[in-house]
Amino acid sequence: MIHTYQITGMTCTGCSSGIEEKLNGIAGVISATVNLEKAEAEVEMKNHISTAAFQNAIGTKYTIKEKVDGDMMMATEIDPKSEWRQLFPLFLIFGYISVAAILLNRSPFDSHGFMLDFMGLFYIVFGFFKLLDLKGFPDSFRMYDPLAKKIPIYALVYPFLETALGLMFLLRFEIPIALVATILILGITTIGVTKVLLDKKSIQCACLGTALKLPMTKATFIENSLMIAMAIVMIVATF
């Protein structure tokens, strides 16, 4: 018998190959194949093996759930509270960035300066988290970014590109170029994020690298859209 399982938490080929090895090591498993991009595992077994047994084998870093008809996950409701807890680091970082940008542009409040500093801090902070695991980030990013899928080197340089854009905004250097680059870069990423959300795939978001295990949710779409909206507003104001 062959069963298909949804696996969350994988970020690179090392993760998928490690899980595949552990699944194949379980007594009763004839063969197991893990697909990183689909976040799935196809397991052929002699007799039925419980999902709990697979979970114990792969460890708590990953989550495995059986799928029905290779399409729909078994009826288990996703706890909204659990999802919010997972996204808490993202909201906390957004809060810190917002407060910092406000403080830098107070007395009197400068909305234009606020947006420039917000975008600059956004890029610097998010680029920093990606650089914490420069080896694992590209594989995770290529799972949903269209350009990174076609040009692998783009995923490797992306954290440095974010850092450069952040410095441009904070130093007020070539702002029009930075704004156009923001719309293009985040626009491409948002296309990939939208496709993942519409396909209801369960993958990890690489927005904060692989150091923090964040699920791909509407929050990812919103953060990118917010940055794009700010860039458009400033371009219109400039020209």
Backbone as JSON, one array per atom type, in Angstrom:
{
  "sequence": "MIHTYQITGMTCTGCSSGIEEKLNGIAGVISATVNLEKAEAEVEMKNHISTAAFQNAIGTKYTIKEKVDGDMMMATEIDPKSEWRQLFPLFLIFGYISVAAILLNRSPFDSHGFMLDFMGLFYIVFGFFKLLDLKGFPDSFRMYDPLAKKIPIYALVYPFLETALGLMFLLRFEIPIALVATILILGITTIGVTKVLLDKKSIQCACLGTALKLPMTKATFIENSLMIAMAIVMIVATF",
  "N": [[0.83, -1.2, 0.0], [0.36, 2.29, -0.68], [0.89, 5.46, 0.64], [0.35, 8.97, 0.88], [1.92, 11.81, 2.3], [1.8, 14.99, 3.95], [4.37, 17.22, 4.63], [5.65, 19.56, 6.83], [8.0, 22.21, 7.51], [10.36, 21.67, 6.24], [13.27, 23.03, 4.73], [15.39, 22.83, 2.99], [17.37, 20.79, 0.69], [18.82, 19.15, 2.28], [17.19, 18.75, 4.48], [15.0, 17.34, 3.32], [16.26, 15.03, 2.32], [17.25, 13.95, 4.66], [14.9, 13.35, 6.08], [13.79, 11.53, 4.32], [15.61, 9.44, 4.53], [15.21, 8.68, 7.21], [12.55, 7.84, 7.15], [12.7, 5.68, 5.44], [14.07, 4.0, 7.06], [12.33, 2.92, 8.84], [10.75, 0.09, 10.2], [8.92, -2.03, 8.12], [8.47, -0.26, 6.1], [8.61, -0.12, 2.66], [9.55, 1.58, 0.63], [10.38, 5.06, 0.56], [9.81, 8.29, -0.61], [10.7, 11.65, -0.73], [9.47, 14.8, -1.59], [10.71, 17.9, -1.9], [9.82, 20.39, -2.98], [7.04, 20.08, -3.26], [6.5, 19.53, -0.69], [5.94, 16.99, 0.28], [5.63, 13.46, 1.05], [5.91, 10.26, -0.24], [5.0, 7.14, 0.65], [5.58, 3.73, 0.56], [4.37, 0.84, 2.0], [4.46, -2.3, 3.83], [2.52, -3.09, 5.7], [-0.09, -1.21, 7.32], [1.16, 1.75, 8.78], [1.21, 3.85, 11.54], [0.66, 7.42, 11.58], [1.76, 8.65, 13.74], [3.96, 7.1, 14.29], [5.63, 7.72, 12.16], [5.98, 10.42, 12.71], [7.4, 10.33, 15.14], [9.73, 9.26, 14.18], [10.85, 11.19, 12.45], [11.17, 13.36, 14.09], [10.59, 16.33, 16.17], [11.06, 18.65, 14.82], [9.89, 18.72, 12.37], [6.62, 18.4, 10.84], [4.32, 15.89, 10.15], [1.58, 14.84, 8.2], [-1.06, 12.79, 7.13], [-2.34, 12.58, 3.79], [-5.38, 12.67, 1.88], [-6.44, 11.02, -0.98], [-4.24, 12.03, -2.26], [-4.47, 14.74, -2.29], [-6.24, 16.27, -0.53], [-5.74, 17.12, 2.86], [-6.04, 15.08, 5.8], [-8.94, 15.34, 7.86], [-8.27, 17.69, 9.93], [-8.47, 20.42, 11.83], [-6.8, 23.51, 11.46], [-5.39, 25.16, 14.08], [-6.15, 28.41, 14.77], [-5.0, 29.96, 16.79], [-2.57, 28.69, 17.18], [-1.33, 29.23, 14.75], [-1.12, 32.02, 14.88], [0.64, 32.22, 17.01], [2.92, 31.16, 15.86], [3.48, 33.13, 14.02], [4.12, 35.26, 15.6], [6.84, 36.23, 16.03], [7.26, 37.6, 13.6], [5.33, 39.67, 13.64], [6.24, 41.0, 15.9], [8.75, 41.95, 15.09], [7.93, 43.67, 13.04], [6.62, 45.52, 14.62], [8.71, 46.65, 16.15], [10.26, 47.78, 14.1], [8.46, 49.67, 13.09], [8.07, 51.38, 15.32], [10.69, 52.33, 15.66], [11.07, 53.7, 13.23], [9.15, 55.71, 13.5], [10.12, 57.12, 15.72], [12.45, 58.14, 14.66], [11.52, 60.08, 13.01], [10.03, 61.99, 14.35], [8.57, 65.0, 15.77], [8.65, 67.66, 13.96], [6.27, 65.17, 12.82], [7.35, 63.32, 10.05], [6.07, 62.02, 7.32], [7.07, 61.1, 4.86], [9.78, 60.68, 5.42], [9.42, 58.75, 7.38], [8.43, 56.52, 5.92], [10.65, 55.98, 4.27], [12.62, 55.31, 6.18], [11.33, 53.17, 7.43], [11.21, 51.27, 5.34], [13.92, 50.99, 4.86], [14.87, 49.93, 7.33], [13.34, 47.63, 7.39], [14.4, 46.11, 5.24], [17.09, 45.83, 6.13], [16.84, 44.42, 8.59], [15.4, 42.08, 7.82], [17.13, 41.11, 5.89], [19.31, 40.53, 7.49], [18.41, 38.31, 9.05], [18.17, 36.43, 7.03], [20.82, 36.1, 6.3], [21.81, 34.69, 8.42], [21.6, 32.03, 7.93], [22.88, 31.4, 5.36], [23.39, 29.26, 3.76], [21.19, 27.55, 3.87], [19.02, 29.18, 3.2], [18.72, 29.8, 0.31], [17.61, 27.4, -0.87], [15.14, 27.23, 0.41], [13.97, 29.66, -0.39], [13.81, 29.35, -3.15], [11.67, 27.69, -3.38], [9.36, 29.09, -3.76], [9.77, 31.62, -4.97], [9.55, 32.93, -8.18], [11.66, 33.95, -9.88], [13.97, 33.1, -8.58], [13.7, 30.39, -8.92], [14.24, 30.06, -11.61], [16.71, 31.28, -11.94], [19.11, 30.25, -10.1], [21.33, 31.47, -8.74], [20.36, 33.9, -8.02], [18.86, 33.58, -5.69], [20.89, 33.2, -3.87], [22.23, 35.65, -3.77], [20.26, 37.31, -2.93], [19.83, 38.06, -0.1], [21.95, 39.86, 0.25], [21.29, 41.76, -1.6], [18.95, 42.78, -0.48], [20.05, 43.93, 1.83], [21.66, 45.93, 0.69], [19.7, 47.56, -0.51], [18.39, 48.39, 1.79], [20.35, 49.98, 3.02], [20.54, 51.97, 1.1], [18.05, 53.25, 1.34], [18.16, 54.15, 4.02], [20.38, 55.81, 3.98], [19.58, 57.63, 2.19], [20.25, 57.4, -0.52], [20.25, 57.41, -3.97], [17.39, 57.08, -4.17], [15.11, 56.88, -6.01], [15.92, 54.72, -7.68], [16.1, 52.68, -5.8], [13.43, 52.49, -5.05], [12.12, 51.64, -7.4], [13.42, 49.2, -7.73], [12.49, 47.89, -5.47], [9.75, 47.56, -6.04], [9.9, 45.86, -8.28], [11.4, 43.61, -7.33], [10.06, 42.71, -4.93], [7.59, 42.48, -6.07], [7.83, 40.33, -7.84], [8.37, 38.27, -6.01], [5.98, 38.33, -4.56], [4.17, 37.38, -6.43], [4.9, 34.68, -6.51], [4.33, 33.99, -3.84], [1.57, 34.41, -3.77], [0.71, 32.41, -5.54], [1.4, 30.11, -4.1], [-0.31, 30.37, -1.89], [-2.83, 30.29, -3.14], [-2.75, 27.72, -4.19], [-2.79, 26.39, -1.88], [-0.59, 25.26, -0.6], [1.56, 23.86, 1.86], [4.18, 25.28, 3.06], [7.38, 26.49, 4.24], [7.92, 29.9, 5.06], [10.4, 32.04, 3.74], [10.96, 34.58, 4.5], [12.11, 35.52, 6.85], [14.44, 34.15, 6.72], [15.84, 30.93, 7.56], [16.16, 30.67, 10.19], [14.05, 31.28, 11.88], [11.14, 29.47, 12.12], [8.7, 30.01, 10.11], [5.4, 29.8, 8.89], [4.09, 29.84, 5.52], [1.84, 32.29, 4.98], [-1.08, 34.48, 4.73], [-0.02, 36.7, 5.89], [2.55, 37.0, 4.92], [2.05, 37.76, 2.31], [0.79, 40.21, 2.84], [2.83, 41.75, 4.06], [4.68, 42.06, 1.99], [3.07, 43.38, 0.12], [2.57, 45.75, 1.49], [5.08, 46.99, 1.5], [5.45, 47.34, -1.26], [3.31, 49.04, -1.81], [4.08, 51.34, -0.35], [6.37, 52.03, -1.79], [5.27, 52.67, -4.29], [3.65, 54.88, -3.6], [5.63, 56.73, -2.83], [7.05, 57.05, -5.2], [5.11, 58.19, -6.85], [4.76, 60.58, -5.43], [7.25, 61.68, -5.77], [7.57, 62.06, -8.53]],
  "CA": [[0.0, 0.0, 0.0], [1.1, 3.55, -0.81], [0.23, 6.6, 1.25], [1.0, 10.27, 0.66], [1.9, 12.62, 3.51], [2.21, 16.39, 3.88], [5.42, 17.48, 5.62], [5.99, 20.98, 6.98], [9.23, 22.48, 8.25], [11.54, 21.45, 5.41], [13.78, 24.26, 4.13], [16.46, 22.59, 2.01], [17.5, 19.41, 0.26], [19.35, 18.39, 3.41], [16.02, 18.36, 5.27], [14.22, 16.31, 2.63], [17.03, 13.78, 2.24], [17.32, 13.4, 6.01], [13.59, 12.77, 6.39], [13.65, 10.35, 3.46], [16.44, 8.38, 5.12], [14.57, 8.21, 8.45], [11.33, 7.11, 6.81], [13.11, 4.39, 4.87], [14.64, 3.17, 8.12], [11.25, 2.39, 9.69], [10.38, -1.3, 9.89], [7.65, -2.14, 7.41], [8.47, 0.65, 4.95], [9.28, -0.68, 1.48], [10.29, 2.7, 0.06], [9.83, 6.39, 0.87], [10.38, 9.35, -1.44], [10.29, 12.97, -0.23], [9.54, 15.88, -2.57], [10.88, 19.15, -1.16], [9.01, 21.48, -3.54], [5.63, 19.82, -2.94], [6.42, 19.3, 0.76], [5.21, 15.74, 0.4], [6.35, 12.19, 1.11], [5.14, 9.11, -0.72], [5.54, 5.99, 1.39], [5.04, 2.4, 0.27], [4.59, 0.03, 3.2], [3.91, -3.66, 3.81], [1.29, -3.0, 6.48], [-0.33, 0.19, 7.7], [1.99, 2.31, 9.84], [0.54, 5.06, 12.03], [1.32, 8.7, 11.36], [2.53, 8.93, 14.96], [5.25, 6.4, 14.16], [6.44, 8.53, 11.24], [6.32, 11.65, 13.41], [8.46, 10.01, 16.08], [10.97, 8.96, 13.45], [11.45, 12.4, 11.85], [11.45, 14.34, 15.13], [9.64, 17.43, 16.37], [11.39, 19.8, 13.96], [8.99, 18.67, 11.22], [5.28, 17.88, 11.1], [3.85, 15.04, 9.05], [0.16, 14.53, 8.24], [-1.48, 12.0, 5.97], [-3.24, 13.23, 2.84], [-6.41, 11.8, 1.3], [-6.49, 11.12, -2.45], [-3.09, 12.8, -2.72], [-4.85, 16.13, -2.52], [-6.76, 16.91, 0.67], [-5.21, 16.61, 4.11], [-7.07, 14.48, 6.64], [-9.72, 16.37, 8.54], [-7.75, 18.25, 11.17], [-8.56, 21.86, 11.74], [-5.62, 24.26, 11.86], [-5.7, 26.03, 15.2], [-5.76, 29.79, 14.48], [-4.12, 30.45, 17.85], [-1.25, 28.14, 16.92], [-0.77, 29.97, 13.62], [-0.74, 33.35, 15.36], [1.85, 32.06, 17.83], [4.04, 30.96, 14.94], [3.76, 34.4, 13.34], [4.41, 36.3, 16.58], [8.13, 36.92, 15.78], [7.11, 38.5, 12.46], [4.61, 40.86, 14.1], [7.1, 41.7, 16.85], [9.75, 42.66, 14.31], [7.24, 44.78, 12.39], [6.35, 46.51, 15.65], [9.97, 47.32, 16.46], [10.63, 48.61, 12.94], [7.52, 50.8, 13.03], [8.38, 52.31, 16.42], [11.98, 52.96, 15.37], [10.87, 54.65, 12.13], [8.38, 56.83, 14.04], [11.0, 57.9, 16.58], [13.44, 58.82, 13.82], [10.87, 61.14, 12.23], [9.1, 62.72, 15.21], [8.79, 66.43, 16.09], [7.3, 67.19, 13.62], [6.28, 63.88, 12.15], [7.61, 63.39, 8.6], [5.57, 60.76, 6.75], [7.98, 60.65, 3.8], [10.95, 60.13, 6.09], [9.0, 57.53, 8.07], [8.37, 55.42, 4.96], [12.01, 55.65, 3.85], [13.28, 54.62, 7.27], [10.64, 51.89, 7.62], [11.66, 50.36, 4.29], [15.34, 50.71, 5.09], [15.0, 49.02, 8.48], [12.73, 46.37, 6.96], [15.39, 45.38, 4.44], [18.26, 45.51, 6.94], [16.49, 43.38, 9.56], [15.04, 40.84, 7.13], [18.36, 40.63, 5.27], [20.14, 39.97, 8.57], [17.94, 36.97, 9.39], [18.48, 35.54, 5.92], [22.26, 35.85, 6.31], [22.14, 33.78, 9.51], [21.72, 30.69, 7.34], [23.03, 31.66, 3.92], [23.43, 27.99, 3.05], [19.86, 26.95, 3.79], [18.02, 30.11, 2.68], [18.42, 29.69, -1.13], [16.71, 26.28, -1.17], [13.81, 27.59, 0.9], [13.48, 30.77, -1.21], [13.5, 28.85, -4.49], [10.44, 26.92, -3.36], [8.21, 29.9, -4.16], [10.08, 32.8, -5.77], [9.67, 32.54, -9.6], [12.96, 34.27, -10.45], [14.96, 32.24, -7.93], [13.57, 29.06, -9.5], [14.85, 30.07, -12.93], [18.12, 31.71, -11.8], [19.48, 29.84, -8.74], [22.27, 32.39, -8.1], [19.58, 35.03, -7.51], [18.5, 33.26, -4.3], [22.09, 33.34, -3.04], [22.59, 37.07, -3.61], [19.09, 38.06, -2.48], [20.02, 38.72, 1.2], [22.87, 41.0, 0.07], [20.52, 42.76, -2.34], [18.09, 43.42, 0.52], [20.9, 44.77, 2.68], [22.05, 47.09, -0.1], [18.53, 48.42, -0.64], [18.16, 48.97, 3.1], [21.32, 51.06, 3.21], [20.18, 53.05, 0.18], [16.94, 54.0, 1.93], [18.57, 54.81, 5.26], [21.36, 56.85, 3.66], [18.95, 58.5, 1.19], [21.12, 57.31, -1.7], [19.58, 56.92, -5.17], [16.09, 56.6, -3.72], [14.25, 56.4, -7.12], [16.37, 53.39, -8.1], [15.72, 51.75, -4.73], [11.98, 52.32, -5.08], [11.79, 50.8, -8.56], [13.93, 47.85, -7.42], [11.57, 47.31, -4.47], [8.52, 47.14, -6.73], [10.21, 44.72, -9.13], [11.85, 42.45, -6.55], [8.98, 42.21, -4.08], [6.48, 42.13, -6.95], [8.08, 38.96, -8.31], [8.2, 37.37, -4.87], [4.56, 38.29, -4.21], [3.52, 36.48, -7.4], [5.14, 33.33, -6.03], [3.59, 33.81, -2.59], [0.15, 34.31, -4.13], [0.49, 31.09, -6.14], [1.45, 29.13, -3.01], [-1.53, 30.52, -1.09], [-3.96, 29.82, -3.93], [-2.62, 26.26, -4.31], [-2.92, 25.89, -0.5], [0.57, 24.46, -0.25], [2.06, 24.09, 3.2], [5.64, 25.39, 3.03], [7.92, 27.49, 5.16], [8.24, 31.21, 4.49], [11.82, 32.36, 3.9], [11.08, 36.02, 4.69], [13.06, 35.7, 7.94], [15.43, 33.1, 6.58], [15.46, 29.63, 8.11], [16.4, 30.7, 11.64], [12.72, 31.25, 12.49], [10.27, 28.61, 11.32], [7.43, 30.69, 9.89], [4.61, 29.22, 7.8], [3.67, 30.75, 4.46], [0.45, 32.67, 5.22], [-1.47, 35.76, 4.16], [0.83, 37.74, 6.48], [3.66, 37.18, 4.0], [1.51, 38.56, 1.2], [0.51, 41.55, 3.33], [4.08, 42.49, 4.3], [5.23, 42.43, 0.68], [2.16, 44.37, -0.47], [2.77, 47.01, 2.2], [6.32, 47.59, 1.0], [5.2, 47.75, -2.65], [2.42, 50.2, -1.75], [4.89, 52.48, 0.08], [7.25, 52.4, -2.9], [4.45, 53.33, -5.31], [3.26, 56.18, -3.07], [6.77, 57.65, -2.86], [7.37, 57.33, -6.61], [4.1, 59.16, -7.31], [5.05, 61.85, -4.76], [8.51, 62.21, -6.3], [7.44, 62.46, -9.92]],
  "C": [[0.87, 1.25, 0.0], [0.26, 4.68, -0.21], [1.05, 7.86, 0.98], [0.83, 11.13, 1.9], [2.37, 14.04, 3.23], [3.24, 16.62, 4.99], [5.72, 18.97, 5.66], [7.27, 21.12, 7.79], [10.49, 22.27, 7.44], [11.98, 22.77, 4.75], [14.83, 24.03, 3.05], [16.5, 21.12, 1.64], [18.06, 18.52, 1.37], [18.21, 17.89, 4.29], [15.28, 17.2, 4.62], [14.96, 14.98, 2.57], [17.14, 13.12, 3.61], [16.02, 12.72, 6.41], [13.39, 11.49, 5.59], [14.42, 9.17, 4.04], [15.79, 7.79, 6.37], [13.32, 7.41, 8.15], [11.67, 5.73, 6.25], [13.67, 3.44, 5.92], [13.6, 2.57, 9.04], [10.88, 0.97, 9.24], [9.01, -1.33, 9.23], [7.54, -1.22, 6.21], [9.25, 0.02, 3.81], [10.13, 0.39, 0.81], [9.59, 4.01, 0.41], [10.56, 7.41, 0.02], [9.82, 10.69, -0.98], [10.51, 14.01, -1.32], [9.56, 17.21, -1.83], [9.93, 20.24, -1.65], [7.53, 21.31, -3.2], [5.39, 19.66, -1.45], [5.62, 18.03, 1.05], [6.16, 14.55, 0.51], [5.42, 11.1, 0.63], [5.77, 7.86, -0.13], [4.82, 4.71, 0.99], [5.39, 1.5, 1.44], [3.92, -1.35, 3.08], [2.56, -3.69, 4.51], [1.12, -1.55, 6.91], [0.53, 0.59, 8.9], [1.35, 3.63, 10.26], [1.36, 6.31, 11.73], [2.19, 9.06, 12.55], [3.91, 8.28, 14.89], [6.18, 7.17, 13.24], [6.9, 9.82, 11.93], [7.46, 11.42, 14.4], [9.79, 9.8, 15.39], [11.64, 10.22, 12.93], [11.73, 13.49, 12.87], [10.46, 15.5, 15.15], [9.92, 18.65, 15.5], [10.43, 19.88, 12.77], [7.63, 18.12, 11.65], [4.81, 17.09, 9.9], [2.38, 14.69, 9.27], [-0.22, 13.78, 6.98], [-2.43, 12.79, 5.1], [-4.22, 12.2, 2.29], [-6.49, 12.06, -0.19], [-5.35, 11.96, -3.0], [-3.37, 14.26, -2.86], [-5.24, 16.82, -1.22], [-6.16, 16.28, 1.91], [-6.36, 16.02, 4.93], [-7.7, 15.56, 7.51], [-9.15, 16.71, 9.9], [-7.73, 19.74, 11.0], [-7.25, 22.49, 12.2], [-6.03, 25.24, 12.95], [-5.22, 27.44, 14.91], [-4.79, 30.34, 15.52], [-2.69, 29.95, 17.63], [-0.56, 28.89, 15.79], [-0.31, 31.37, 14.04], [0.51, 33.28, 16.22], [3.07, 31.89, 16.95], [4.46, 32.28, 14.29], [4.14, 35.52, 14.3], [5.76, 36.99, 16.34], [8.05, 37.92, 14.64], [6.42, 39.8, 12.89], [5.46, 41.68, 15.07], [8.15, 42.53, 16.13], [9.13, 43.86, 13.61], [6.96, 45.9, 13.39], [7.59, 47.32, 15.98], [10.39, 48.26, 15.33], [9.75, 49.85, 12.86], [7.84, 51.84, 14.09], [9.68, 53.06, 16.14], [11.83, 54.02, 14.28], [10.1, 55.89, 12.59], [9.28, 57.74, 14.87], [12.04, 58.69, 15.78], [12.84, 60.02, 13.08], [9.83, 61.91, 13.04], [9.46, 64.21, 15.24], [9.4, 67.26, 14.96], [7.38, 65.88, 12.85], [6.4, 64.06, 10.63], [7.22, 62.05, 7.99], [6.49, 60.2, 5.67], [9.22, 60.01, 4.41], [10.63, 58.83, 6.81], [9.01, 56.34, 7.1], [9.76, 55.0, 4.49], [12.74, 54.86, 4.93], [12.66, 53.25, 7.55], [11.16, 50.87, 6.6], [13.12, 50.0, 4.47], [15.56, 49.72, 6.22], [14.43, 47.65, 8.15], [13.77, 45.52, 6.22], [16.59, 44.94, 5.28], [17.97, 44.35, 7.89], [16.2, 42.05, 8.87], [16.26, 40.25, 6.41], [19.26, 39.97, 6.29], [19.72, 38.54, 8.89], [18.23, 35.98, 8.27], [19.96, 35.16, 5.92], [22.68, 34.9, 7.43], [22.3, 32.35, 9.0], [21.78, 30.85, 5.82], [23.07, 30.37, 3.11], [22.04, 27.4, 2.86], [18.82, 27.85, 3.15], [17.71, 29.91, 1.2], [17.45, 28.58, -1.47], [15.28, 26.6, -0.75], [13.17, 28.66, 0.02], [13.05, 30.3, -2.59], [12.21, 28.04, -4.54], [9.23, 27.74, -3.81], [8.52, 31.13, -4.99], [10.32, 32.4, -7.23], [11.05, 32.79, -10.19], [14.05, 33.39, -9.87], [14.9, 30.81, -8.49], [14.3, 28.97, -10.84], [16.34, 30.41, -12.88], [18.57, 31.42, -10.38], [20.4, 30.82, -8.01], [21.54, 33.58, -7.49], [19.21, 34.81, -6.04], [19.69, 33.46, -3.37], [22.44, 34.8, -2.77], [21.45, 37.9, -3.03], [19.28, 38.74, -1.12], [20.93, 39.95, 1.1], [22.17, 42.14, -0.67], [19.59, 43.52, -1.38], [18.89, 44.37, 1.41], [21.31, 46.04, 1.96], [20.9, 48.07, -0.25], [18.22, 49.11, 0.7], [19.09, 50.14, 3.36], [21.0, 52.25, 2.3], [19.06, 53.9, 0.75], [17.38, 54.79, 3.16], [19.55, 55.96, 5.0], [20.82, 57.85, 2.63], [19.8, 58.58, -0.07], [20.35, 56.69, -2.86], [18.21, 56.31, -4.85], [15.19, 56.13, -4.88], [14.62, 55.0, -7.59], [15.94, 52.34, -7.08], [14.22, 51.47, -4.74], [11.54, 51.41, -6.23], [12.23, 49.36, -8.31], [13.01, 47.14, -6.43], [10.31, 46.78, -5.14], [8.77, 45.89, -7.57], [10.52, 43.46, -8.32], [10.72, 41.85, -5.71], [7.75, 41.84, -4.9], [6.61, 40.7, -7.44], [7.85, 37.95, -7.19], [6.72, 37.22, -4.5], [3.76, 37.42, -5.17], [3.67, 35.04, -6.95], [4.37, 33.02, -4.76], [2.1, 33.61, -2.87], [-0.18, 32.93, -4.7], [0.47, 30.0, -5.06], [0.16, 29.17, -2.19], [-2.75, 30.0, -1.83], [-3.95, 28.29, -4.08], [-2.75, 25.57, -2.95], [-1.8, 24.92, -0.14], [1.05, 24.82, 1.15], [3.59, 24.09, 3.18], [6.08, 26.47, 4.0], [8.22, 28.78, 4.42], [9.7, 31.52, 4.76], [12.04, 33.85, 4.16], [12.04, 36.37, 5.82], [14.1, 34.59, 7.92], [14.92, 31.77, 7.12], [15.67, 29.58, 9.61], [15.09, 30.62, 12.4], [11.79, 30.47, 11.57], [8.89, 29.25, 11.18], [6.68, 30.05, 8.73], [4.28, 30.28, 6.75], [2.17, 31.04, 4.65], [0.14, 33.99, 4.52], [-0.61, 36.89, 4.7], [2.03, 38.03, 5.58], [3.24, 38.04, 2.82], [1.3, 40.01, 1.62], [1.78, 42.36, 3.51], [4.72, 42.93, 2.99], [4.38, 43.52, 0.03], [2.32, 45.74, 0.18], [4.0, 47.74, 1.69], [6.13, 48.11, -0.43], [4.33, 49.01, -2.67], [3.19, 51.46, -1.34], [5.77, 52.97, -1.06], [6.47, 53.14, -3.99], [4.06, 54.74, -4.87], [4.41, 57.17, -3.17], [7.19, 57.99, -4.29], [6.4, 58.36, -7.16], [4.39, 60.53, -6.72], [6.28, 62.53, -5.34], [8.35, 62.78, -7.71], [6.11, 63.14, -10.21]]
}
